[in-house]
Amino acid sequence: MNARSAPARFDRARSSATAFLLEQDGFCLARDLAAPSVRRVAAELDRHFDDTPFCAGDFYGERTKRFGRLLVRSPSMCELVMNPVILTVAQQILGPHCDAIQLNVTQAIEIHPGALAQFPHRDQDMWPGADNAYEFLINVIWPLTPFTEDNGATLLWPRSHGGHDVEPEAAAVASVSDPGDAIIFLGSTLHGAGANLSNTTRRAIVVGYSLGWLKPYENPWLAYPPEIARDFPRGLAELAGYHQHRPNLGNFEGQCPSVLLQDDRPERLGAVDALRPDQAAALADFVAHQLLGASPPLAGPVSHP
Ligand SMILES: O=C(O)CCC(=O)C(=O)O
């Protein structure tokens, strides 16, 4: 996925303001961004919450329910995943550090009365290489029910992201919000679900976007195998793993895995270079020198099988 794949019409001012706040505070609440889509998703996922067992383990929380693969469970999910304001912000923050961003997860989370507060954490700690010098991830929590101070609204620690101290300087803020709002935060921002002290359940979905060269939290090719992903719009299929991250990362038989979404795939595939322009230029230079009988310059790394 890249900026070219984002739909042409979007609120540029809103994207810029959101990215600014994210970089300043580590999170941002975008009010009333996609209320009709959220209403549809909430209705489509309703029975899945009922059918899903409670989680096990103190991190997820034993009074919570979670399930993934939301793009197969809710036809309207695509509208949230491909929200143009969110995609533009994700591209702006993650784009400089990868060739293409990817979908890291779609997950529904239900927090039941009696749930304890979740362990405060930074999501990008799941990748050992993340030292918070730059962001690996952007998460968007879309409330499906109102988020209140006492029903488990996500807690976020202002300015706990990036190069800021591991111990946050400010107290946590509860993301009090309504369905249609988007709670957006960085991979390095300290956060966690609040305790549910009320007598109603809190429902939300999380959509995460990460650098395209990382192992995603939710395995995209198992969540969305080719027979499912072939019905996705092209930009969504690319985000969900059917895209080669240059150079040559995530290939299938040496080609872009989107070849698996075609009707007329040949029996045998030949591997084809997929290089960034700078790599292609260095390689062309290397090859040209050899063809001219000159000693080739030492080129940078291209790819390693
Ligand atoms: O549900 C929430 O409010 C946050 C969940 C979360 O941060 C997580 O599970 O990593």
XYZ file of C-alpha atoms and ligand atoms in Angstrom:
315
model
C 0.000 0.000 0.000
C 1.290 3.434 -0.744
C -0.108 6.939 -0.916
C -1.040 6.428 -4.584
C -3.518 3.702 -3.614
C -5.444 5.957 -1.193
C -8.750 7.238 -2.570
C -8.401 10.698 -4.079
C -10.967 12.507 -1.882
C -10.032 13.018 1.727
C -9.834 15.761 4.291
C -6.249 16.936 3.948
C -6.488 19.477 6.783
C -7.825 16.824 9.122
C -5.026 14.410 8.217
C -2.394 17.078 8.841
C -3.884 18.105 12.197
C -4.131 14.455 13.268
C -0.525 13.700 12.299
C 0.629 16.848 14.120
C -1.136 15.857 17.358
C 0.099 12.287 17.088
C 3.677 13.427 16.775
C 3.234 15.915 19.609
C 1.287 13.893 22.203
C 1.624 10.305 20.949
C -2.137 10.018 20.448
C -5.075 11.898 19.011
C -8.851 11.647 19.229
C -10.490 12.260 15.848
C -14.166 12.988 16.489
C -16.937 11.737 14.220
C -14.707 10.333 11.522
C -16.795 7.388 10.304
C -20.028 7.037 12.283
C -22.125 5.289 9.554
C -19.398 2.697 8.887
C -18.935 2.054 12.607
C -22.694 1.506 13.031
C -22.648 -1.093 10.251
C -19.557 -2.848 11.616
C -21.073 -2.939 15.130
C -24.202 -4.656 13.789
C -22.237 -7.108 11.626
C -19.973 -8.143 14.517
C -22.688 -8.347 17.184
C -23.190 -12.118 17.119
C -19.443 -12.760 16.967
C -18.998 -11.177 20.388
C -21.674 -13.478 21.781
C -20.113 -16.557 20.150
C -16.525 -15.865 21.277
C -15.167 -17.338 24.518
C -13.429 -15.192 27.129
C -9.685 -14.663 26.806
C -7.143 -16.480 28.942
C -4.169 -14.753 30.541
C -3.638 -11.559 32.479
C -2.478 -9.479 29.517
C -5.596 -9.973 27.397
C -7.653 -10.160 30.617
C -10.002 -12.930 31.650
C -13.062 -10.641 31.649
C -12.455 -9.675 28.016
C -13.239 -11.234 24.632
C -11.225 -10.812 21.443
C -11.418 -12.038 17.887
C -9.613 -11.154 14.693
C -10.074 -11.601 10.927
C -12.593 -8.793 10.927
C -12.461 -8.366 7.162
C -14.106 -11.775 6.742
C -16.570 -11.223 9.562
C -17.809 -7.774 8.659
C -18.284 -6.652 5.037
C -18.175 -3.001 6.159
C -14.763 -3.327 7.841
C -13.052 -2.395 4.594
C -14.467 1.144 4.991
C -12.684 1.565 8.326
C -9.417 -0.094 7.300
C -9.270 2.081 4.174
C -10.397 5.301 5.872
C -8.554 7.947 3.837
C -7.718 10.232 6.774
C -6.230 7.326 8.721
C -4.339 5.940 5.718
C -2.862 9.333 4.977
C -1.700 9.755 8.569
C -0.256 6.215 8.663
C 1.551 6.842 5.404
C 2.940 10.145 6.670
C 4.320 8.660 9.894
C 5.376 5.175 8.750
C 6.031 5.781 5.039
C 9.530 7.283 5.452
C 10.720 4.062 7.128
C 9.466 1.445 4.698
C 8.676 0.838 1.051
C 4.988 0.207 1.845
C 2.872 0.057 4.986
C 0.862 -3.055 5.867
C -2.145 -4.079 7.910
C -0.871 -5.270 11.289
C -4.177 -6.407 12.778
C -7.908 -6.078 12.862
C -9.283 -7.199 16.206
C -12.512 -6.779 18.146
C -12.225 -6.300 21.911
C -15.050 -6.522 24.434
C -14.430 -5.548 28.052
C -16.913 -6.904 30.539
C -17.941 -5.479 33.908
C -15.378 -6.428 36.523
C -12.414 -6.387 34.114
C -9.237 -5.061 35.715
C -7.176 -2.339 34.069
C -4.828 -3.769 31.461
C -1.063 -3.741 31.989
C 0.185 -0.434 30.491
C 2.342 -1.232 27.472
C 3.829 0.015 24.223
C 2.633 -2.075 21.289
C 5.891 -1.891 19.395
C 7.686 -3.717 22.199
C 6.472 -6.872 20.426
C 9.298 -6.312 17.912
C 12.732 -6.689 19.539
C 14.355 -4.181 17.127
C 12.100 -1.282 18.095
C 14.084 1.261 20.119
C 11.447 4.017 19.638
C 13.814 6.066 17.432
C 10.957 5.956 14.946
C 7.491 4.485 14.868
C 6.874 0.888 13.790
C 3.100 1.024 14.194
C -0.023 3.143 14.311
C -3.117 1.805 16.029
C -6.659 3.030 15.663
C -9.292 2.080 18.225
C -12.821 2.549 16.924
C -15.323 2.435 19.830
C -18.441 0.413 18.980
C -20.111 1.486 22.247
C -19.535 4.735 24.151
C -16.210 4.845 26.026
C -16.585 6.346 29.513
C -14.271 7.019 32.457
C -15.566 3.935 34.249
C -16.343 1.351 31.549
C -12.820 0.619 30.330
C -12.025 3.479 27.939
C -8.458 3.063 26.693
C -5.970 4.908 28.918
C -3.213 6.815 27.128
C -0.142 8.469 28.604
C 0.507 11.846 26.934
C 4.020 12.333 25.531
C 5.136 8.835 26.535
C 6.141 8.078 22.934
C 9.298 8.182 20.846
C 12.382 9.494 22.563
C 10.458 10.461 25.702
C 11.300 8.906 29.021
C 10.189 5.358 29.649
C 8.473 6.638 32.807
C 5.786 9.060 31.550
C 5.793 12.587 32.916
C 1.992 13.072 32.760
C -0.899 11.043 34.170
C -2.956 8.815 31.878
C -5.928 10.248 30.009
C -9.106 8.197 29.524
C -10.188 8.249 25.866
C -13.822 9.161 26.556
C -15.425 8.931 23.125
C -18.356 7.746 21.037
C -18.925 5.332 18.161
C -17.676 7.072 15.019
C -14.711 8.647 16.807
C -11.224 7.262 16.209
C -8.614 6.971 18.966
C -5.277 6.965 17.176
C -1.956 6.298 18.877
C 1.611 5.482 18.022
C 3.345 2.142 18.526
C 5.625 3.709 21.137
C 2.816 5.336 23.157
C 2.151 3.862 26.602
C -1.481 2.772 26.891
C -3.840 0.032 28.087
C -7.537 -0.692 28.457
C -9.055 0.838 31.603
C -10.857 -1.150 34.306
C -14.544 -1.721 33.685
C -16.225 -0.525 36.892
C -19.634 -0.150 35.223
C -22.357 -2.714 34.657
C -22.234 -2.622 30.831
C -19.782 -4.087 28.342
C -17.418 -1.871 26.344
C -16.904 -2.876 22.707
C -14.308 -1.655 20.230
C -12.242 -2.696 17.283
C -8.556 -2.101 16.752
C -7.044 -1.580 13.317
C -3.245 -1.451 13.232
C -0.872 -0.430 10.436
C 2.845 -1.200 10.579
C 6.052 -0.913 8.610
C 5.790 -3.311 5.671
C 8.979 -5.219 6.511
C 7.820 -6.354 9.946
C 6.172 -9.610 10.908
C 2.549 -8.562 11.469
C 0.740 -9.329 14.727
C -2.065 -11.122 12.867
C -0.869 -13.514 10.168
C -2.463 -11.960 7.071
C -2.171 -14.909 4.674
C -3.897 -17.265 7.124
C -6.501 -14.678 8.112
C -7.155 -13.814 4.456
C -6.054 -16.670 2.161
C -6.070 -16.007 -1.602
C -9.630 -17.306 -2.078
C -10.809 -14.598 0.354
C -8.409 -11.807 -0.606
C -9.225 -12.096 -4.319
C -12.537 -10.365 -3.572
C -10.840 -7.458 -1.756
C -10.374 -4.130 -3.520
C -6.800 -3.979 -4.774
C -5.559 -1.472 -2.163
C -6.973 -3.599 0.649
C -5.400 -6.798 -0.734
C -2.052 -4.989 -0.909
C -2.369 -3.838 2.689
C -3.279 -7.384 3.760
C -0.050 -8.922 2.479
C -0.588 -9.339 -1.265
C 2.199 -6.949 -2.074
C 5.948 -7.335 -2.401
C 7.937 -5.037 -0.146
C 10.950 -3.994 -2.213
C 13.494 -5.513 -2.378
C 11.865 -8.892 -2.954
C 10.350 -9.285 0.536
C 7.246 -11.402 0.948
C 7.435 -12.881 -2.542
C 5.694 -15.993 -3.801
C 7.876 -18.053 -6.184
C 9.949 -14.892 -6.707
C 6.945 -12.798 -7.733
C 4.498 -10.487 -6.029
C 2.060 -12.628 -3.994
C -0.802 -10.779 -5.703
C -0.192 -13.275 -8.524
C -2.217 -15.671 -6.344
C -5.270 -13.460 -6.746
C -5.321 -13.823 -10.545
C -7.621 -16.213 -12.396
C -5.075 -17.138 -15.041
C -1.930 -17.887 -13.065
C 0.604 -19.924 -15.081
C 1.613 -23.335 -13.713
C 5.262 -22.241 -13.328
C 6.469 -18.797 -12.358
C 9.899 -17.301 -13.017
C 11.392 -15.046 -10.341
C 11.392 -11.347 -11.221
C 13.479 -8.647 -9.520
C 11.449 -6.226 -7.398
C 13.934 -3.503 -6.423
C 13.708 0.024 -5.149
C 14.752 2.632 -7.734
C 18.060 3.322 -5.946
C 18.868 -0.375 -5.932
C 17.843 -0.799 -9.573
C 20.136 2.087 -10.520
C 23.105 0.644 -8.584
C 22.486 -2.728 -10.165
C 22.239 -1.301 -13.688
C 25.587 0.413 -13.133
C 27.137 -2.808 -11.886
C 25.864 -4.764 -14.901
C 26.876 -2.048 -17.417
C 30.450 -2.016 -16.150
C 30.724 -5.753 -16.634
C 29.270 -5.615 -20.128
C 31.861 -2.963 -21.031
C 34.658 -5.141 -19.657
C 35.410 -2.662 -16.833
C 35.680 -3.675 -13.190
C 32.275 -3.160 -11.585
C 31.824 -0.779 -8.645
C 30.956 -2.300 -5.327
C 27.181 -2.071 -5.057
C 25.152 -1.957 -1.845
C 23.139 -4.966 -0.752
C 20.182 -5.779 -2.979
C 18.539 -8.852 -1.542
C 19.452 -12.114 0.042
C 17.536 -15.274 -0.706
O -8.962 -2.309 24.346
C -8.246 -1.363 24.656
O -8.683 -0.317 25.107
C -6.739 -1.450 24.467
C -6.258 -2.836 24.180
C -4.785 -2.898 24.031
O -4.080 -1.943 24.167
C -4.124 -4.169 23.720
O -4.737 -5.208 23.865
O -2.930 -4.147 23.347
